Short mmCIF file of the C-alpha atoms (twelve columns), coordinates in Angstrom:
data_MODEL
# 
_entry.id   MODEL 
# 
loop_
_atom_site.group_PDB 
_atom_site.id 
_atom_site.type_symbol 
_atom_site.label_atom_id 
_atom_site.label_alt_id 
_atom_site.label_comp_id 
_atom_site.label_asym_id 
_atom_site.label_seq_id 
_atom_site.Cartn_x 
_atom_site.Cartn_y 
_atom_site.Cartn_z 
_atom_site.pdbx_PDB_model_num 
ATOM 1  C CA . GLY A 1  1.729   -13.663 -10.325 1 
ATOM 2  C CA . GLY A 2  -0.991  -12.051 -8.259  1 
ATOM 3  C CA . GLY A 3  -3.704  -12.020 -10.884 1 
ATOM 4  C CA . GLY A 4  -4.987  -9.076  -12.878 1 
ATOM 5  C CA . GLY A 5  -1.538  -8.011  -14.074 1 
ATOM 6  C CA . PHE A 6  -0.225  -7.537  -10.548 1 
ATOM 7  C CA . THR A 7  3.070   -8.893  -9.248  1 
ATOM 8  C CA . TYR A 8  2.707   -10.803 -5.980  1 
ATOM 9  C CA . SER A 9  5.279   -10.251 -3.230  1 
ATOM 10 C CA . ALA A 10 5.297   -11.756 0.280   1 
ATOM 11 C CA . ILE A 11 7.046   -9.444  2.745   1 
ATOM 12 C CA . SER A 12 7.831   -9.568  6.451   1 
ATOM 13 C CA . SER A 13 9.957   -6.440  6.912   1 
ATOM 14 C CA . ASP A 14 9.698   -2.712  6.194   1 
ATOM 15 C CA . LEU A 15 9.405   -1.665  2.557   1 
ATOM 16 C CA . ASN A 16 10.427  1.734   1.186   1 
ATOM 17 C CA . PRO A 17 9.134   2.506   -1.357  1 
ATOM 18 C CA . ALA A 18 6.355   0.179   -2.451  1 
ATOM 19 C CA . VAL A 19 5.936   -0.376  -6.187  1 
ATOM 20 C CA . ALA A 20 2.814   0.232   -8.287  1 
ATOM 21 C CA . ASN A 21 0.966   -2.803  -9.628  1 
ATOM 22 C CA . TYR A 22 2.152   -5.009  -6.774  1 
ATOM 23 C CA . HIS A 23 0.074   -7.077  -4.383  1 
ATOM 24 C CA . TYR A 24 1.923   -7.252  -1.057  1 
ATOM 25 C CA . SER A 25 1.084   -10.096 1.294   1 
ATOM 26 C CA . CYS A 26 2.394   -9.054  4.711   1 
ATOM 27 C CA . THR A 27 3.222   -10.953 7.890   1 
ATOM 28 C CA . GLY A 28 4.501   -9.396  11.093  1 
ATOM 29 C CA . THR A 29 4.473   -5.791  12.229  1 
ATOM 30 C CA . LEU A 30 5.989   -3.562  9.561   1 
ATOM 31 C CA . ALA A 31 5.814   -0.266  7.697   1 
ATOM 32 C CA . ILE A 32 5.264   0.274   4.000   1 
ATOM 33 C CA . THR A 33 6.063   3.667   2.517   1 
ATOM 34 C CA . LEU A 34 4.248   4.561   -0.683  1 
ATOM 35 C CA . PRO A 35 6.066   6.045   -3.658  1 
ATOM 36 C CA . ALA A 36 5.303   9.681   -4.422  1 
ATOM 37 C CA . ALA A 37 1.908   9.693   -6.123  1 
ATOM 38 C CA . SER A 38 3.243   12.170  -8.677  1 
ATOM 39 C CA . THR A 39 5.710   9.526   -9.947  1 
ATOM 40 C CA . LEU A 40 2.848   7.201   -10.899 1 
ATOM 41 C CA . THR A 41 0.271   7.328   -13.634 1 
ATOM 42 C CA . ALA A 42 -3.208  8.232   -12.397 1 
ATOM 43 C CA . GLY A 43 -5.114  5.038   -11.603 1 
ATOM 44 C CA . GLU A 44 -2.102  2.869   -10.803 1 
ATOM 45 C CA . GLU A 45 -2.732  0.656   -7.785  1 
ATOM 46 C CA . ILE A 46 -0.878  -0.862  -4.853  1 
ATOM 47 C CA . ARG A 47 -2.610  -3.690  -2.973  1 
ATOM 48 C CA . ILE A 48 -1.705  -4.667  0.574   1 
ATOM 49 C CA . LYS A 49 -3.064  -7.541  2.672   1 
ATOM 50 C CA . ASN A 50 -2.315  -8.312  6.315   1 
ATOM 51 C CA . MET A 51 -1.868  -12.094 6.438   1 
ATOM 52 C CA . GLY A 52 -0.720  -12.221 10.074  1 
ATOM 53 C CA . SER A 53 -1.685  -10.799 13.416  1 
ATOM 54 C CA . GLY A 54 0.735   -7.847  13.303  1 
ATOM 55 C CA . THR A 55 0.061   -4.230  12.382  1 
ATOM 56 C CA . ILE A 56 0.863   -2.936  8.891   1 
ATOM 57 C CA . SER A 57 1.491   0.829   8.817   1 
ATOM 58 C CA . ILE A 58 1.135   2.377   5.375   1 
ATOM 59 C CA . ASN A 59 2.886   5.730   5.181   1 
ATOM 60 C CA . ARG A 60 2.749   8.527   2.638   1 
ATOM 61 C CA . SER A 61 5.648   9.926   0.722   1 
ATOM 62 C CA . GLY A 62 6.407   13.594  1.401   1 
ATOM 63 C CA . SER A 63 3.194   15.607  1.638   1 
ATOM 64 C CA . ASP A 64 1.011   13.087  -0.229  1 
ATOM 65 C CA . THR A 65 -2.215  12.064  1.454   1 
ATOM 66 C CA . ILE A 66 -3.957  8.721   1.808   1 
ATOM 67 C CA . ASP A 67 -7.689  9.520   1.799   1 
ATOM 68 C CA . GLY A 68 -6.790  12.870  3.401   1 
ATOM 69 C CA . GLN A 69 -4.551  11.304  6.069   1 
ATOM 70 C CA . SER A 70 -0.796  10.915  6.463   1 
ATOM 71 C CA . SER A 71 -1.000  7.145   7.068   1 
ATOM 72 C CA . TYR A 72 -3.291  4.114   6.981   1 
ATOM 73 C CA . THR A 73 -3.222  1.058   9.240   1 
ATOM 74 C CA . LEU A 74 -4.158  -2.591  8.704   1 
ATOM 75 C CA . ASP A 75 -4.332  -4.191  12.144  1 
ATOM 76 C CA . VAL A 76 -6.828  -7.014  11.590  1 
ATOM 77 C CA . GLN A 77 -5.688  -10.359 10.191  1 
ATOM 78 C CA . PHE A 78 -6.736  -10.816 6.539   1 
ATOM 79 C CA . SER A 79 -7.734  -7.159  6.161   1 
ATOM 80 C CA . ALA A 80 -6.716  -5.638  2.832   1 
ATOM 81 C CA . VAL A 81 -6.609  -2.306  1.058   1 
ATOM 82 C CA . THR A 82 -6.177  -1.132  -2.513  1 
ATOM 83 C CA . LEU A 83 -4.546  2.283   -2.899  1 
ATOM 84 C CA . VAL A 84 -5.104  4.159   -6.164  1 
ATOM 85 C CA . SER A 85 -2.797  6.991   -7.202  1 
ATOM 86 C CA . SER A 86 -4.158  10.284  -8.477  1 
ATOM 87 C CA . GLY A 87 -0.907  10.860  -10.352 1 
ATOM 88 C CA . SER A 88 -0.058  14.555  -10.303 1 
ATOM 89 C CA . GLY A 89 -2.683  15.224  -7.597  1 
ATOM 90 C CA . ASN A 90 -0.359  13.866  -4.860  1 
ATOM 91 C CA . THR A 91 -3.059  11.734  -3.280  1 
ATOM 92 C CA . TYR A 92 -3.965  8.085   -2.871  1 
ATOM 93 C CA . GLU A 93 -7.561  6.959   -2.679  1 
ATOM 94 C CA . VAL A 94 -8.419  3.906   -0.612  1 
ATOM 95 C CA . ILE A 95 -10.837 1.559   -2.337  1 
# 
């Protein structure tokens, strides 16, 4: 488990697509592609933490946006982000 109803998953290679209600603990340099926000219920979250010294690139699906951008980067060890889906709004908010 990852606490709070989240499933914990340690990854070290690209992931496409990520899954809602997962907490991804990442090592290495890799890319994570988000699922289309419209396929999720509004408020569903994806949590990502950079456990190593590599760069984690978080990419949108289709024309979705991540806080108005097409991607988000975690390039500092132990940095983390929670992405919240708007559902039908095709956006992810970073909290």
